[in-house]
């Protein structure tokens, strides 16, 4: 076959990038053509995404890709984070900027929802663990706090679907991102009529759910003319970035778990069906959609956010550090003498992350880290130990032990974190690809073109296209002792 040229737009909580991919039938090569920041805006009591800026940057990305790429681009696709939505009115106009999942407006909303839909019943019906940032709670907050906007809305679209709508004029909801909502039926994978009815959500708000790997529509003529590209096809990839990343796992063993490490760390497995038992609920596991009718059984835990916020604070104080410099500092200390629970509420939206870490250690009667090196080492070891705790909880839901860990995403660049994760979990860690999300995005586009037939073929292309690094566990006894200390801290 001749080379298939595709554009992936990968939008994350702190930035986005556009990457061109060329697929020759066996291997995928990628080149970055544009990168931009994604900064939420605090406005009054609201915490919002700047959607107008994001859409402008998406158009810039497509235009630059058109200039960069010699051969014509065959398609483009967008992936983003989950749960957050925007609204359009009956004239197809945007109704305000979408709320950020960290917006405090949902703080007491779950308890209100449980009056109509008890927590246990909601979990059984949808398979989604009821985190307060889930779309179901955001939508209820909009209904109760922004009644005028809610009445004007003709449609609700997740972030990738909202961008796709303004690019193409077509309304559709991609399955993997919809599966983060807390409103899909666990059996059918479609909108749960019972959930919508009990909360008085009008069905007209909800677009048809479409599967990943399908063509949505071409760019609208006015968009193509504005950015001077032909009306290229927009494909529905696995639009939830985590689903795209998991699609690109270079699997060789059946008994594996994955850690997708970005701003959030997502620890999970792929399974043939949902696990929504009382035990999985007690352990806070959620079920989200994947390719080939698979389910990702997972837990969201805090990831590189902790290091990102420390780095941001130190830069504000006039001491900027690269991530490599932070890793080097952590290596100057052989062991941390304090640990944190990365999921503690102290770390959700702190004004000063290093001080929040110190405060946690003070409150838990541990030595208080003072230097940057001590803080970074504390964070990295704590992340590794949290991974072990989550993997052990996951194994309680499975008939067999997990044998190997696949680590994906930006955290793979932190070689210290990869090695400490292998040490803490006591299992080999296969690291990479770093660009798993983009690879998944592009190769699902290739599925839409009929060049890849299924998930197994997709993963073979991933194996052909990059070389992973494997980290073997070390210092088993030492890390066993560390974990016992950590468990007491986490169970306090």
Coordinates of C-alpha atoms in Angstrom, one line a residue:
X1 CA 0.0 0.0 0.0
X2 CA 1.0 3.6 -0.4
X3 CA 1.7 5.5 2.8
X4 CA -1.4 6.6 4.7
X5 CA -0.9 10.1 6.2
X6 CA -3.0 11.1 9.2
X7 CA -3.1 13.9 11.8
X8 CA -3.7 13.2 15.5
X9 CA -4.7 16.1 17.7
X10 CA -4.1 15.1 21.3
X11 CA -5.4 17.5 23.9
X12 CA -4.5 17.1 27.6
X13 CA -5.3 19.0 30.8
X14 CA -2.2 21.2 30.4
X15 CA -1.6 21.3 26.6
X16 CA -2.1 19.9 23.2
X17 CA -0.1 18.8 20.2
X18 CA -0.6 17.9 16.6
X19 CA 1.3 15.0 15.2
X20 CA 1.4 13.6 11.7
X21 CA 1.6 9.9 11.3
X22 CA 2.6 7.9 8.2
X23 CA 1.5 4.3 8.1
X24 CA 3.1 2.0 5.4
X25 CA 1.1 -1.1 6.2
X26 CA 3.6 -2.4 8.8
X27 CA 5.1 0.5 10.7
X28 CA 4.0 3.9 11.9
X29 CA 6.3 7.0 11.9
X30 CA 5.3 10.2 13.6
X31 CA 6.4 13.9 13.5
X32 CA 5.2 16.7 15.8
X33 CA 4.0 19.7 13.8
X34 CA 2.6 22.0 16.5
X35 CA 2.2 22.3 20.3
X36 CA 0.2 24.7 22.4
X37 CA -0.8 25.3 26.0
X38 CA -4.2 24.6 27.5
X39 CA -4.8 26.8 30.5
X40 CA -8.1 26.8 32.4
X41 CA -9.5 30.1 33.6
X42 CA -10.8 31.0 37.0
X43 CA -13.7 33.3 36.6
X44 CA -15.7 34.3 39.7
X45 CA -16.5 31.0 41.5
X46 CA -16.1 29.0 38.3
X47 CA -13.1 27.1 36.9
X48 CA -13.5 26.9 33.1
X49 CA -11.8 25.6 29.9
X50 CA -11.1 28.3 27.4
X51 CA -12.8 26.5 24.6
X52 CA -12.5 29.4 22.1
X53 CA -8.7 29.4 22.4
X54 CA -8.7 25.6 22.2
X55 CA -10.7 25.6 19.0
X56 CA -8.4 28.3 17.5
X57 CA -5.4 26.1 18.4
X58 CA -7.0 23.1 16.8
X59 CA -7.5 25.0 13.5
X60 CA -3.9 26.3 13.8
X61 CA -2.8 22.7 14.2
X62 CA -4.7 21.5 11.1
X63 CA -3.4 24.5 9.0
X64 CA 0.2 23.9 10.1
X65 CA -0.1 20.1 9.4
X66 CA -1.3 21.0 5.9
X67 CA 1.7 23.1 5.3
X68 CA 4.1 20.5 6.8
X69 CA 2.7 17.5 5.0
X70 CA 3.8 17.0 1.4
X71 CA 1.3 14.2 0.6
X72 CA -2.3 15.0 1.3
X73 CA -3.6 14.2 4.8
X74 CA -6.1 11.3 4.6
X75 CA -7.9 12.1 7.9
X76 CA -7.6 13.7 11.3
X77 CA -8.9 12.7 14.7
X78 CA -9.1 14.3 18.2
X79 CA -8.7 12.8 21.6
X80 CA -9.0 14.6 24.9
X81 CA -9.6 13.9 28.6
X82 CA -13.0 12.6 29.7
X83 CA -16.0 13.7 31.7
X84 CA -16.1 17.4 30.7
X85 CA -18.8 18.6 28.4
X86 CA -20.1 21.7 26.6
X87 CA -23.6 22.7 25.5
X88 CA -24.9 24.0 22.2
X89 CA -28.3 25.8 21.7
X90 CA -31.0 25.1 19.1
X91 CA -29.1 27.3 16.6
X92 CA -25.9 25.3 17.0
X93 CA -24.2 28.0 19.0
X94 CA -21.9 27.4 22.0
X95 CA -23.5 28.1 25.3
X96 CA -20.6 29.3 27.4
X97 CA -17.2 27.7 28.2
X98 CA -17.2 24.2 29.5
X99 CA -16.6 23.7 33.2
X100 CA -13.3 22.1 34.3
X101 CA -13.6 18.8 36.2
X102 CA -11.9 20.4 39.1
X103 CA -14.6 23.1 39.4
X104 CA -15.9 23.1 43.0
X105 CA -19.6 23.3 41.8
X106 CA -20.0 19.5 42.2
X107 CA -18.8 19.3 45.8
X108 CA -22.2 18.3 47.3
X109 CA -24.0 17.2 44.1
X110 CA -23.5 13.4 44.5
X111 CA -25.5 13.4 47.7
X112 CA -28.4 15.2 45.9
X113 CA -28.3 12.7 43.0
X114 CA -28.3 9.7 45.5
X115 CA -31.8 10.9 46.6
X116 CA -33.1 9.8 43.2
X117 CA -30.4 7.1 42.4
X118 CA -28.7 5.5 45.3
X119 CA -25.0 5.1 45.0
X120 CA -24.9 1.3 45.0
X121 CA -27.7 1.2 42.4
X122 CA -25.9 3.7 40.2
X123 CA -22.7 1.7 40.2
X124 CA -24.5 -1.5 39.3
X125 CA -26.4 0.2 36.5
X126 CA -23.5 2.0 34.9
X127 CA -20.3 0.3 36.1
X128 CA -18.8 3.8 36.7
X129 CA -17.5 4.6 40.2
X130 CA -19.3 7.7 41.2
X131 CA -16.5 10.3 41.4
X132 CA -17.8 13.8 42.0
X133 CA -16.3 15.0 38.7
X134 CA -18.2 12.4 36.6
X135 CA -20.4 13.9 33.9
X136 CA -23.6 12.8 35.6
X137 CA -22.9 15.1 38.6
X138 CA -21.6 17.9 36.3
X139 CA -24.9 17.7 34.3
X140 CA -27.0 17.7 37.5
X141 CA -25.0 20.8 38.7
X142 CA -25.8 22.6 35.5
X143 CA -29.5 21.7 35.7
X144 CA -29.7 23.0 39.3
X145 CA -27.3 25.9 39.3
X146 CA -27.6 27.2 35.7
X147 CA -31.2 26.5 34.9
X148 CA -31.4 29.1 32.1
X149 CA -28.5 27.6 30.2
X150 CA -29.9 24.1 30.7
X151 CA -33.2 25.1 29.2
X152 CA -31.5 26.7 26.2
X153 CA -29.4 23.6 25.5
X154 CA -30.3 21.4 22.5
X155 CA -27.3 19.2 23.0
X156 CA -24.5 18.1 25.3
X157 CA -21.2 17.1 23.8
X158 CA -17.9 15.8 25.4
X159 CA -14.8 17.9 24.6
X160 CA -13.6 15.9 21.6
X161 CA -17.2 15.7 20.2
X162 CA -17.7 19.4 20.8
X163 CA -14.6 20.2 18.7
X164 CA -15.6 17.7 16.1
X165 CA -19.0 19.4 15.9
X166 CA -17.6 22.8 15.2
X167 CA -15.2 21.3 12.6
X168 CA -17.8 19.3 10.7
X169 CA -21.3 20.4 11.8
X170 CA -22.1 16.8 12.8
X171 CA -23.2 15.9 16.3
X172 CA -22.1 12.5 17.6
X173 CA -20.8 11.1 20.9
X174 CA -17.9 8.7 20.7
X175 CA -18.3 5.6 22.8
X176 CA -15.0 5.6 24.9
X177 CA -15.4 9.2 26.1
X178 CA -19.1 8.7 26.8
X179 CA -18.1 5.7 29.0
X180 CA -16.6 8.2 31.5
X181 CA -20.0 9.8 32.1
X182 CA -21.7 7.6 34.6
X183 CA -24.8 7.6 32.4
X184 CA -24.2 4.6 30.1
X185 CA -26.0 1.3 30.6
X186 CA -23.5 -1.3 31.8
X187 CA -25.1 -4.0 29.6
X188 CA -26.0 -2.2 26.4
X189 CA -23.3 0.4 26.2
X190 CA -25.9 3.0 25.3
X191 CA -27.4 5.9 27.3
X192 CA -29.2 4.5 30.3
X193 CA -32.9 5.6 29.9
X194 CA -33.5 4.9 33.6
X195 CA -30.6 7.1 34.7
X196 CA -31.8 9.9 32.4
X197 CA -35.5 9.5 33.5
X198 CA -34.8 9.5 37.2
X199 CA -32.7 12.7 37.0
X200 CA -35.1 14.4 34.5
X201 CA -32.4 14.8 31.9
X202 CA -34.1 15.3 28.5
X203 CA -33.1 12.6 26.0
X204 CA -32.8 15.4 23.3
X205 CA -29.5 16.5 25.0
X206 CA -27.8 13.2 24.2
X207 CA -26.3 12.6 20.8
X208 CA -26.1 9.1 19.2
X209 CA -23.2 7.0 20.5
X210 CA -20.8 6.0 17.7
X211 CA -18.0 3.4 17.9
X212 CA -14.3 4.4 17.5
X213 CA -12.8 3.6 14.1
X214 CA -15.5 5.2 12.1
X215 CA -15.6 8.3 9.8
X216 CA -17.7 11.2 11.2
X217 CA -17.7 13.7 8.3
X218 CA -15.4 16.0 6.3
X219 CA -14.4 19.4 7.5
X220 CA -17.0 22.1 6.8
X221 CA -16.2 24.1 3.7
X222 CA -16.0 27.3 5.8
X223 CA -13.4 25.7 8.1
X224 CA -11.4 24.3 5.2
X225 CA -11.4 27.7 3.5
X226 CA -10.4 29.6 6.6
X227 CA -7.3 27.4 7.3
X228 CA -6.6 26.7 3.6
X229 CA -6.8 22.9 3.5
X230 CA -9.0 20.6 1.6
X231 CA -12.1 19.2 3.4
X232 CA -10.2 16.3 5.0
X233 CA -12.3 13.5 6.8
X234 CA -12.6 13.7 10.5
X235 CA -12.5 10.3 12.1
X236 CA -13.8 9.2 15.5
X237 CA -10.8 7.6 17.1
X238 CA -10.9 6.3 20.6
X239 CA -11.6 9.9 21.7
X240 CA -10.9 9.4 25.4
X241 CA -7.1 9.8 25.5
X242 CA -6.7 6.9 28.0
X243 CA -8.6 4.5 25.6
X244 CA -6.3 5.6 22.7
X245 CA -3.2 5.0 24.9
X246 CA -4.4 1.5 26.0
X247 CA -5.1 0.6 22.4
X248 CA -1.3 1.0 21.8
X249 CA -0.1 -1.3 24.5
X250 CA 2.4 -3.7 22.9
X251 CA 0.9 -6.8 24.6
X252 CA 2.8 -10.1 24.6
X253 CA 1.4 -11.6 27.8
X254 CA -2.3 -12.1 28.7
X255 CA -1.9 -11.5 32.5
X256 CA -0.9 -7.9 32.4
X257 CA -2.0 -4.6 33.9
X258 CA -1.2 -1.2 32.6
X259 CA -0.3 2.2 34.1
X260 CA -1.0 5.1 31.9
X261 CA 1.0 7.9 33.5
X262 CA 0.3 11.5 32.7
X263 CA -1.3 14.3 34.8
X264 CA -3.4 11.4 36.2
X265 CA -2.2 7.9 36.6
X266 CA -4.6 5.3 35.4
X267 CA -4.0 1.7 36.6
X268 CA -6.1 -1.0 35.1
X269 CA -6.6 -4.1 33.0
X270 CA -8.6 -4.9 29.8
X271 CA -11.4 -7.4 30.4
X272 CA -14.1 -9.0 28.3
X273 CA -16.8 -7.6 30.5
X274 CA -17.4 -5.1 33.2
X275 CA -16.6 -5.9 36.8
X276 CA -19.2 -4.0 38.9
X277 CA -19.4 -6.2 42.0
X278 CA -19.7 -4.9 45.6
X279 CA -16.0 -5.6 46.1
X280 CA -15.0 -3.6 43.0
X281 CA -17.2 -0.7 44.2
X282 CA -15.7 -0.8 47.7
X283 CA -12.2 -0.7 46.1
X284 CA -13.3 2.3 43.9
X285 CA -12.7 0.6 40.5
X286 CA -14.6 2.0 37.5
X287 CA -15.4 0.5 34.1
X288 CA -14.7 2.4 30.8
X289 CA -15.0 1.5 27.2
X290 CA -12.2 0.2 24.9
X291 CA -11.8 -1.0 21.4
X292 CA -13.2 -4.4 20.2
X293 CA -15.9 -4.4 22.8
X294 CA -13.5 -4.7 25.6
X295 CA -13.8 -3.0 29.0
X296 CA -11.0 -1.1 30.8
X297 CA -11.4 -1.9 34.6
X298 CA -9.4 0.8 36.2
X299 CA -8.7 3.2 39.0
X300 CA -7.8 6.9 38.5
X301 CA -5.1 8.1 40.9
X302 CA -3.1 11.2 41.0
X303 CA -0.1 11.1 38.7
X304 CA 2.5 13.6 37.4
X305 CA 0.2 16.4 38.6
X306 CA 2.2 16.4 41.9
X307 CA 5.5 17.0 40.2
X308 CA 4.0 19.4 37.6
X309 CA 2.7 21.6 40.4
X310 CA 5.9 21.5 42.4
X311 CA 7.8 22.5 39.2
X312 CA 5.3 25.3 38.6
X313 CA 5.7 26.6 42.1
X314 CA 9.5 26.6 42.0
X315 CA 9.4 28.4 38.6
X316 CA 7.2 31.0 40.2
X317 CA 9.8 31.5 42.9
X318 CA 12.5 32.0 40.3
X319 CA 14.0 28.5 40.3
X320 CA 12.9 26.8 37.1
X321 CA 13.8 23.1 36.8
X322 CA 13.5 20.8 33.8
X323 CA 11.9 17.4 34.4
X324 CA 15.3 15.8 33.8
X325 CA 16.8 18.0 36.5
X326 CA 14.1 17.0 38.9
X327 CA 14.8 13.4 38.2
X328 CA 18.5 13.9 38.7
X329 CA 17.8 15.7 42.1
X330 CA 15.7 12.7 43.2
X331 CA 18.6 10.4 42.4
X332 CA 20.8 12.2 44.9
X333 CA 18.8 10.6 47.7
X334 CA 18.8 6.8 47.9
X335 CA 15.7 6.5 50.0
X336 CA 12.8 8.6 51.1
X337 CA 12.0 8.7 54.8
X338 CA 8.5 10.0 54.3
X339 CA 5.5 9.2 52.0
X340 CA 2.3 10.8 50.9
X341 CA -1.1 9.5 49.7
X342 CA -1.2 11.0 46.2
X343 CA -5.0 11.0 46.3
X344 CA -5.3 13.0 49.5
X345 CA -7.6 16.0 49.1
X346 CA -4.7 18.2 50.1
X347 CA -3.3 17.7 46.6
X348 CA -6.4 18.3 44.5
X349 CA -6.0 22.0 43.9
X350 CA -3.3 23.4 46.2
X351 CA -2.0 26.9 46.0
X352 CA 1.5 25.7 46.9
X353 CA 2.2 22.0 46.2
X354 CA 5.5 21.7 48.0
X355 CA 3.9 23.1 51.2
X356 CA 0.9 20.8 50.8
X357 CA 3.4 17.8 50.7
X358 CA 5.1 19.1 53.8
X359 CA 1.7 19.6 55.6
X360 CA 0.7 16.0 54.8
X361 CA 3.9 14.7 56.3
X362 CA 3.5 16.9 59.4
X363 CA -0.1 15.7 59.9
X364 CA 0.9 12.1 59.6
X365 CA 3.9 12.5 62.1
X366 CA 6.6 11.8 59.5
X367 CA 9.8 13.6 58.9
X368 CA 9.1 16.7 56.9
X369 CA 10.9 17.0 53.5
X370 CA 12.7 20.3 53.2
X371 CA 14.8 20.3 50.0
X372 CA 13.6 20.0 46.5
X373 CA 15.4 16.6 46.2
X374 CA 13.6 15.3 49.3
X375 CA 10.2 16.4 48.1
X376 CA 10.7 14.9 44.6
X377 CA 12.0 11.6 46.0
X378 CA 9.0 11.5 48.4
X379 CA 6.6 12.0 45.5
X380 CA 8.2 9.5 43.2
X381 CA 8.5 6.7 45.8
X382 CA 4.9 7.4 47.0
X383 CA 3.6 7.1 43.4
X384 CA 5.4 3.7 43.0
X385 CA 4.0 2.4 46.3
X386 CA 0.5 3.7 45.4
X387 CA 0.8 1.7 42.1
X388 CA 1.6 -1.5 44.1
X389 CA -1.4 -1.0 46.4
X390 CA -3.7 -0.5 43.4
X391 CA -2.3 -3.5 41.6
X392 CA -2.9 -5.7 44.7
X393 CA -6.5 -4.4 45.0
X394 CA -7.0 -5.2 41.3
X395 CA -5.7 -8.7 41.7
X396 CA -8.5 -9.3 44.3
X397 CA -11.0 -9.0 41.5
X398 CA -9.2 -11.4 39.1
X399 CA -8.9 -15.2 39.0
X400 CA -5.1 -15.0 38.4
X401 CA -2.2 -12.9 39.5
X402 CA -0.9 -10.1 37.2
X403 CA 2.5 -11.1 35.8
X404 CA 3.8 -7.9 34.1
X405 CA 3.1 -4.2 34.1
X406 CA 2.9 -2.1 30.9
X407 CA 3.7 1.6 31.6
X408 CA 2.6 4.2 29.0
X409 CA 2.6 7.9 28.5
X410 CA 4.8 10.8 29.7
X411 CA 5.8 9.1 32.9
X412 CA 7.8 6.7 30.9
X413 CA 10.4 9.5 30.4
X414 CA 11.0 9.3 34.1
X415 CA 13.3 6.3 34.2
X416 CA 13.6 6.6 38.0
X417 CA 9.8 6.3 38.4
X418 CA 9.8 3.2 36.0
X419 CA 12.5 1.5 38.0
X420 CA 11.0 2.3 41.4
X421 CA 7.6 1.1 40.1
X422 CA 9.2 -2.3 39.2
X423 CA 10.8 -2.4 42.6
X424 CA 7.6 -1.5 44.5
X425 CA 5.3 -3.8 42.6
X426 CA 7.8 -6.6 42.4
X427 CA 7.0 -7.3 38.7
X428 CA 8.7 -6.4 35.4
X429 CA 7.7 -3.1 34.0
X430 CA 7.7 -2.8 30.2
X431 CA 7.9 0.9 29.5
X432 CA 6.5 2.6 26.4
X433 CA 5.5 3.8 24.1
X434 CA 5.8 7.3 25.5
X435 CA 3.5 8.5 22.7
X436 CA 0.9 5.7 23.3
X437 CA -2.1 8.1 23.1
X438 CA -1.0 9.5 19.7
X439 CA -0.1 6.1 18.3
X440 CA -3.5 4.8 19.4
X441 CA -5.2 7.8 17.9
X442 CA -3.5 7.4 14.5
X443 CA -3.8 3.6 14.3
X444 CA -7.6 3.7 15.1
X445 CA -7.8 6.2 12.1
X446 CA -6.1 3.5 10.0
X447 CA -8.8 1.1 11.2
X448 CA -11.4 3.6 9.8
X449 CA -9.6 3.5 6.5
X450 CA -9.8 -0.4 6.5
X451 CA -6.0 -0.8 6.7
X452 CA -6.0 -2.4 10.1
X453 CA -8.8 -4.9 10.9
X454 CA -8.7 -5.4 14.7
X455 CA -6.9 -4.6 17.9
X456 CA -4.4 -7.5 17.6
X457 CA -3.3 -6.1 14.2
X458 CA -3.1 -2.6 15.6
X459 CA -0.8 -3.8 18.5
X460 CA 1.4 -5.6 16.1
X461 CA 2.0 -2.3 14.3
X462 CA 2.9 -0.8 17.6
X463 CA 5.5 -3.6 18.2
X464 CA 6.9 -3.0 14.8
X465 CA 7.3 0.7 15.3
X466 CA 9.1 1.2 18.6
X467 CA 11.4 -0.7 21.1
X468 CA 10.3 -0.9 24.7
X469 CA 12.5 -0.7 27.8
X470 CA 12.1 -3.4 30.5
X471 CA 12.8 -2.7 34.1
X472 CA 13.3 -5.7 36.4
X473 CA 12.4 -5.5 40.1
X474 CA 15.3 -4.9 42.5
X475 CA 15.7 -4.7 46.3
X476 CA 12.6 -6.9 47.0
X477 CA 13.1 -7.0 50.8
X478 CA 13.8 -3.3 51.2
X479 CA 10.6 -2.4 49.2
X480 CA 8.6 -4.9 51.1
X481 CA 9.4 -2.9 54.3
X482 CA 8.7 0.4 52.6
X483 CA 5.3 -1.0 51.5
X484 CA 4.3 -2.0 55.0
X485 CA 5.0 1.5 56.2
X486 CA 3.1 3.0 53.3
X487 CA 0.0 0.7 53.9
X488 CA -0.2 1.9 57.5
X489 CA -0.1 5.4 56.3
X490 CA -2.7 4.8 53.5
X491 CA -5.1 3.0 55.9
X492 CA -5.0 5.6 58.6

